[in-house]
Short mmCIF file of C-alpha atoms in Angstrom, two decimals:
data_model
loop_
_atom_site.label_atom_id
_atom_site.label_comp_id
_atom_site.label_asym_id
_atom_site.label_seq_id
_atom_site.Cartn_x
_atom_site.Cartn_y
_atom_site.Cartn_z
CA UNK B 258 96.13 73.52 90.17
CA UNK B 259 92.94 73.03 88.22
CA UNK B 260 91.38 75.78 86.11
CA UNK B 261 88.31 75.80 88.38
CA UNK B 262 90.53 76.51 91.42
CA UNK B 263 92.35 79.26 89.54
CA UNK B 264 89.01 80.77 88.44
CA UNK B 265 87.75 80.68 92.04
CA UNK B 266 90.86 82.53 93.26
CA UNK B 267 90.91 85.11 90.45
CA UNK B 268 88.86 87.80 92.25
CA UNK B 269 91.09 87.62 95.33
CA UNK B 270 94.21 87.81 93.16
CA UNK B 271 92.76 90.93 91.52
CA UNK B 272 92.67 92.46 95.00
CA UNK B 273 96.27 91.38 95.60
CA UNK B 274 97.34 92.95 92.29
CA UNK B 275 95.55 96.18 93.24
CA UNK B 276 97.13 96.31 96.70
CA UNK B 277 100.70 95.52 95.63
CA UNK B 278 100.62 97.86 92.61
CA UNK B 279 99.16 100.64 94.78
CA UNK B 280 101.78 100.18 97.53
CA UNK B 281 104.65 100.40 95.06
CA UNK B 282 102.99 103.34 93.29
CA UNK B 283 102.36 105.13 96.58
CA UNK B 284 106.10 104.97 97.35
CA UNK B 285 106.66 107.42 94.48
CA UNK B 286 104.33 109.86 96.24
CA UNK B 287 105.95 109.42 99.64
CA UNK B 288 109.32 110.09 98.02
CA UNK B 289 108.13 113.31 96.35
CA UNK B 290 105.91 114.67 99.12
CA UNK B 291 107.25 113.20 102.38
CA UNK B 292 110.91 112.77 101.41
CA UNK B 293 110.85 109.04 102.16
CA UNK B 294 112.72 107.18 100.92
CA UNK B 295 115.22 110.02 100.79
CA UNK B 296 115.84 111.59 97.40
CA UNK B 297 116.78 114.87 95.78
CA UNK B 298 113.12 115.48 94.92
CA UNK B 299 111.49 118.39 96.69
CA UNK B 300 108.87 119.75 94.30
CA UNK B 301 107.45 123.21 94.82
CA UNK B 302 103.89 123.23 96.08
CA UNK B 303 101.34 123.09 93.26
CA UNK B 304 104.00 122.34 90.63
CA UNK B 305 103.29 119.54 88.16
CA UNK B 306 105.62 117.21 90.08
CA UNK B 307 103.93 118.09 93.40
CA UNK B 308 100.46 117.42 91.97
CA UNK B 309 101.72 114.09 90.59
CA UNK B 310 103.18 113.24 94.01
CA UNK B 311 99.91 114.05 95.76
CA UNK B 312 98.00 111.89 93.28
CA UNK B 313 100.48 109.07 93.86
CA UNK B 314 100.28 109.42 97.63
CA UNK B 315 96.52 109.90 98.06
CA UNK B 316 95.41 107.84 95.07
CA UNK B 317 97.80 105.05 96.00
CA UNK B 318 96.46 104.99 99.56
CA UNK B 319 92.86 104.88 98.33
CA UNK B 320 93.70 101.97 96.03
CA UNK B 321 95.54 100.10 98.80
CA UNK B 322 92.37 100.05 100.90
CA UNK B 323 90.11 99.76 97.85
CA UNK B 324 88.00 102.88 98.33
CA UNK B 325 86.55 104.64 95.26
CA UNK B 326 88.71 102.20 93.32
CA UNK B 327 87.33 102.63 89.80
CA UNK B 328 87.39 106.46 89.64
CA UNK B 329 90.77 106.62 91.39
CA UNK B 330 92.22 103.98 89.05
CA UNK B 331 90.87 105.98 86.08
CA UNK B 332 92.60 109.16 87.27
CA UNK B 333 95.87 107.38 88.01
CA UNK B 334 95.82 105.59 84.66
CA UNK B 335 95.49 108.97 82.98
CA UNK B 336 98.24 110.41 85.13
CA UNK B 337 100.61 107.67 84.04
CA UNK B 338 99.71 108.14 80.36
CA UNK B 339 100.47 111.85 80.66
CA UNK B 340 103.67 111.12 82.61
CA UNK B 341 104.85 108.80 79.87
CA UNK B 342 104.26 111.29 77.07
CA UNK B 343 105.67 114.28 78.98
CA UNK B 344 108.68 112.74 80.71
CA UNK B 345 109.64 109.57 78.88
CA UNK B 346 108.58 109.56 75.22
CA UNK B 347 110.64 112.68 74.36
CA UNK B 348 113.77 110.77 75.43
CA UNK B 349 113.30 108.11 72.74
CA UNK B 350 110.84 105.63 71.26
CA UNK B 351 111.78 102.57 73.32
CA UNK B 352 110.28 102.34 76.82
CA UNK B 353 113.10 100.11 78.10
CA UNK B 354 115.57 102.85 77.13
CA UNK B 355 113.57 105.98 77.97
CA UNK B 356 112.64 104.77 81.47
CA UNK B 357 108.92 104.75 80.73
CA UNK B 358 108.20 101.04 81.10
CA UNK B 359 106.90 101.44 84.69
CA UNK B 360 104.61 104.31 83.65
CA UNK B 361 103.14 102.19 80.85
CA UNK B 362 102.65 99.21 83.15
CA UNK B 363 100.97 101.33 85.86
CA UNK B 364 98.78 102.95 83.21
CA UNK B 365 97.42 99.62 82.00
CA UNK B 366 97.17 97.94 85.42
CA UNK B 367 95.09 100.89 86.63
CA UNK B 368 93.04 100.89 83.43
CA UNK B 369 92.35 97.17 83.98
CA UNK B 370 91.09 97.98 87.49
CA UNK B 371 88.69 100.57 86.06
CA UNK B 372 86.95 97.78 84.16
CA UNK B 373 87.54 94.80 86.46
CA UNK B 374 86.87 96.51 89.79
CA UNK B 375 88.79 96.30 93.05
CA UNK B 376 88.11 92.67 93.93
CA UNK B 377 86.57 91.29 97.11
CA UNK B 378 89.32 92.45 99.48
CA UNK B 379 88.42 96.15 99.43
CA UNK B 380 86.43 98.74 101.31
CA UNK B 381 84.31 99.14 98.18
CA UNK B 382 83.29 95.47 98.50
CA UNK B 383 82.71 95.73 102.25
CA UNK B 384 80.55 98.83 101.75
CA UNK B 385 78.81 96.99 98.89
CA UNK B 386 79.77 99.70 96.40
CA UNK B 387 81.72 97.46 94.08
CA UNK B 388 83.56 94.14 93.81
#
């Protein structure tokens, strides 16, 4: 594939990245809040874990459809930075060993979306808010 073809497809692939990352991220929220897929997690309402689950569920859904993408991605990037430092970093300095590699990756994918925008396959683009 030529570089010009890859450049032409880049905005659409940004949308694909946003959608896939948001779907996988949203699954963490459905697990915490809706109990699907089944797990031992059942956070008390308004606990830190519950708030995180709601952000994952609602923020993930908003990113899937691409609505308010930049502000939502900013909040979720911050959530993942906080999650890393609260839950993972105290367990050791190496993300592959402390289980924090996904949090770091989500943090920077969402931060990228803050600056790059949602891409053309989004409600923001359809409503002409952003691309």
